[in-house]
XYZ file of C-alpha atoms in Angstrom:
281
model
C 72.030 65.074 77.426
C 75.428 65.243 74.991
C 78.609 66.798 76.548
C 79.192 70.183 75.552
C 82.714 71.462 76.322
C 83.275 75.184 76.014
C 86.460 76.263 75.577
C 87.587 80.151 76.170
C 90.998 81.412 75.158
C 91.197 84.416 78.038
C 95.246 85.320 77.934
C 97.131 88.205 80.084
C 100.684 88.590 78.348
C 103.349 89.920 80.079
C 107.234 90.291 78.709
C 109.586 91.137 81.275
C 113.103 89.189 80.343
C 115.094 90.227 77.420
C 115.450 88.075 74.732
C 118.182 85.823 73.649
C 118.789 85.891 70.100
C 121.816 83.455 70.434
C 119.625 80.556 72.036
C 119.958 78.204 69.295
C 123.395 79.367 67.941
C 125.684 78.511 70.472
C 125.268 74.488 70.567
C 124.382 74.584 74.065
C 122.123 72.018 75.542
C 120.023 74.040 77.519
C 118.318 72.665 80.537
C 114.395 73.650 81.398
C 113.164 72.791 84.817
C 109.158 71.999 84.578
C 107.724 72.526 88.318
C 104.556 70.758 87.548
C 102.225 70.718 90.795
C 99.962 67.465 89.724
C 100.937 64.266 88.784
C 102.873 62.758 85.597
C 99.938 61.410 84.070
C 97.692 64.572 84.505
C 100.342 66.741 82.759
C 101.291 64.390 80.271
C 99.488 65.953 77.387
C 100.550 69.708 78.520
C 103.880 68.749 78.384
C 103.442 67.110 75.106
C 102.691 69.938 73.792
C 104.897 72.291 75.054
C 107.457 70.146 73.596
C 105.497 70.960 70.463
C 105.986 74.400 70.637
C 109.576 73.778 71.517
C 110.112 72.254 67.847
C 108.072 74.643 66.281
C 111.090 77.467 67.007
C 113.539 75.247 66.288
C 114.363 73.170 69.074
C 115.618 69.516 69.332
C 115.639 67.897 72.561
C 118.928 66.236 73.194
C 120.624 68.524 70.692
C 119.895 72.118 72.514
C 117.509 71.411 75.059
C 116.975 68.946 77.824
C 113.915 68.988 80.179
C 114.065 68.471 83.983
C 111.088 68.098 85.344
C 109.245 67.548 88.657
C 105.921 66.674 89.957
C 104.300 67.680 93.381
C 101.705 64.632 92.870
C 99.263 67.544 94.505
C 101.585 67.644 97.168
C 102.081 71.576 97.505
C 104.351 71.047 100.814
C 106.881 69.186 98.233
C 107.229 72.091 95.843
C 109.846 74.056 97.631
C 112.060 70.857 97.896
C 111.896 69.929 94.315
C 112.141 73.517 92.925
C 115.435 73.677 95.366
C 116.373 70.072 93.708
C 116.119 72.138 89.875
C 118.281 74.935 90.918
C 120.892 72.530 92.527
C 120.997 71.017 88.932
C 121.828 74.411 87.591
C 118.943 74.574 85.207
C 118.901 77.717 82.318
C 115.381 78.488 83.227
C 112.295 76.945 84.902
C 108.359 75.992 83.334
C 106.466 76.440 86.783
C 102.836 75.904 86.467
C 99.674 74.441 87.979
C 98.646 77.212 90.328
C 100.344 79.594 92.294
C 101.725 77.288 94.540
C 104.340 76.038 92.302
C 105.499 79.790 90.806
C 106.139 80.629 94.156
C 108.479 78.294 95.567
C 110.292 78.712 92.192
C 110.528 82.138 93.223
C 111.215 81.672 96.454
C 114.388 79.045 95.262
C 115.862 81.681 92.805
C 116.116 85.184 92.153
C 118.232 84.658 89.244
C 117.198 82.174 87.100
C 114.349 83.344 84.449
C 110.659 82.062 85.752
C 108.097 81.157 82.750
C 104.728 80.849 84.899
C 101.678 79.644 83.119
C 98.914 80.063 85.438
C 95.658 80.602 85.656
C 95.310 82.901 89.110
C 95.883 86.424 88.880
C 99.883 86.794 89.334
C 99.639 90.638 90.810
C 96.850 89.559 93.050
C 99.078 86.347 94.963
C 101.894 88.850 95.045
C 104.159 86.660 91.973
C 104.598 89.864 90.219
C 104.325 93.421 90.552
C 102.020 94.105 87.773
C 101.133 92.810 84.205
C 102.696 94.937 81.987
C 105.446 95.511 84.390
C 106.335 92.336 86.370
C 109.467 92.603 87.440
C 112.067 90.210 88.640
C 112.950 86.775 87.438
C 109.183 86.071 86.376
C 107.399 86.195 83.028
C 105.217 84.308 81.450
C 101.049 83.945 81.072
C 98.026 83.769 82.696
C 94.190 82.776 81.572
C 91.420 85.769 83.133
C 89.891 82.831 85.324
C 87.799 85.185 88.354
C 85.251 86.284 85.740
C 84.415 82.852 84.097
C 83.247 81.845 87.248
C 79.931 83.311 87.525
C 79.658 82.595 83.694
C 80.017 78.957 84.391
C 77.281 78.606 87.176
C 75.154 80.810 84.702
C 75.862 78.248 81.990
C 75.077 75.096 83.976
C 71.636 76.821 85.051
C 71.047 77.194 80.825
C 72.253 73.168 80.266
C 69.702 71.969 83.638
C 66.368 73.607 84.951
C 64.982 73.743 88.167
C 67.843 73.828 89.552
C 67.671 75.888 93.134
C 70.438 74.879 95.189
C 74.188 74.385 93.589
C 77.478 73.061 95.220
C 80.579 74.602 95.264
C 83.586 72.233 95.868
C 86.774 74.147 96.859
C 90.051 73.921 98.328
C 90.500 77.418 99.531
C 89.493 77.365 103.405
C 87.929 80.427 103.327
C 86.409 81.193 99.664
C 84.158 83.361 100.937
C 87.424 86.162 100.985
C 88.102 85.444 97.260
C 87.440 87.404 94.298
C 85.920 84.180 92.798
C 83.547 83.469 95.040
C 81.802 87.497 95.206
C 81.227 86.507 91.328
C 80.082 83.327 92.292
C 77.690 84.829 94.817
C 76.627 87.485 92.366
C 75.719 85.045 89.647
C 73.380 83.093 92.160
C 71.827 85.706 93.235
C 71.083 87.052 89.743
C 69.754 83.576 88.972
C 68.068 82.946 92.090
C 69.847 79.981 93.643
C 71.971 79.247 96.741
C 75.436 78.259 97.004
C 76.903 75.057 99.483
C 80.312 75.313 99.903
C 82.863 72.524 100.149
C 86.098 72.304 100.891
C 88.141 69.208 99.646
C 92.011 68.795 100.458
C 92.327 65.000 100.588
C 90.539 62.191 98.627
C 88.437 61.209 101.872
C 87.238 65.037 102.143
C 85.968 64.606 98.238
C 83.924 61.488 99.554
C 82.562 63.504 102.514
C 81.859 66.734 99.846
C 79.317 64.280 97.881
C 77.770 63.321 101.175
C 77.056 66.499 102.012
C 75.789 67.442 98.783
C 73.185 64.502 98.894
C 72.370 65.146 102.015
C 71.472 68.853 101.660
C 70.081 68.265 98.120
C 72.201 69.835 95.807
C 70.673 69.812 92.172
C 74.448 70.497 90.814
C 77.911 70.884 91.091
C 80.338 73.508 90.307
C 84.053 73.008 90.322
C 86.810 75.494 91.129
C 90.135 75.356 89.689
C 92.983 73.556 91.293
C 95.389 70.999 90.364
C 94.509 68.821 93.209
C 90.771 68.189 91.702
C 92.509 67.880 87.949
C 94.535 64.625 89.915
C 91.884 63.831 91.886
C 89.199 64.209 88.865
C 88.344 60.374 88.330
C 87.056 60.089 91.929
C 85.097 63.291 91.767
C 83.720 62.568 87.943
C 83.089 58.636 89.419
C 80.476 60.437 92.221
C 79.154 63.064 89.927
C 77.853 59.744 87.793
C 77.052 57.391 91.268
C 74.735 60.580 92.564
C 73.422 61.957 89.033
C 74.447 65.312 89.548
C 74.966 67.570 86.482
C 78.698 69.215 86.582
C 80.968 72.363 85.455
C 84.768 72.145 85.521
C 87.025 74.588 84.541
C 88.751 72.717 82.018
C 88.570 70.534 79.097
C 89.899 66.989 80.684
C 87.181 66.798 83.296
C 85.491 66.258 79.955
C 87.593 64.522 77.954
C 87.212 61.979 81.100
C 83.478 61.841 81.060
C 82.003 64.781 82.767
C 79.436 66.882 81.683
C 80.655 70.374 81.008
C 83.504 72.560 81.165
C 83.985 76.350 80.252
C 87.516 77.464 80.700
C 91.054 78.442 79.199
C 92.558 76.428 76.688
C 95.502 75.297 78.899
C 97.189 73.157 76.283
C 97.284 75.971 73.999
C 99.075 78.038 76.711
C 101.525 75.454 77.256
C 102.295 75.402 73.426
C 102.630 79.467 73.363
C 104.876 79.110 76.443
C 107.770 77.853 74.343
C 108.138 81.971 73.154
C 108.663 82.756 76.607
C 111.014 79.675 77.088
C 112.707 81.098 73.482
C 113.184 84.762 74.651
């Protein structure tokens, strides 16, 4: 079967900061602090399109903006120190991404430096902003509506692979059953007549064990829940998928670009390019 990549851009955009009309007229080199949950390799394409977005708005790196980039390398406990480091460097604005952990770390580090977020989670549910219309505080940015896509991923997977009765769900969450994304998937599973096998993995060994559990319980396919940790470890996941001949669907096209079967989700590259608009404002 040929690789299938479905890219759906579903955006909730919200403003919470005043427009700086003098941004490109003062001659100042604006320091933009990027706080990334994943690794340099995983985020390089996104940083590239972010730079492109700034260039489209007339910015020239080294002349009127400079990037200070810090990567968590998938280790969430590092983010608070990295955010504090960027504050110490006196960046003019944050771009925080890679899940709510990075945004929360930036929010904890400063209540005055503007923070632009790019996230796949619900910032209201996560307690990051008061509402999409009026986020309040020093946070603005964009979020992709991903919870509603969870059930659709399962539906698309079963359309592509006939006869599946048991599907594994790869997650980082310690209690996925309490989250709205699981409720969406469980409702879809009931409607489609399949059983779900929830497998938690927070390190590389746990990923290996999760695939052992899939084969032991005879899962016929699997779904990956969106998380920067899985993007960081996508090569390991894809290797297991190929070795065990397990069809799968992913939340990001980067998996397909590296050999995965299919993906369905927001176009994060476009989100990063658009985030330059918020940085400008």
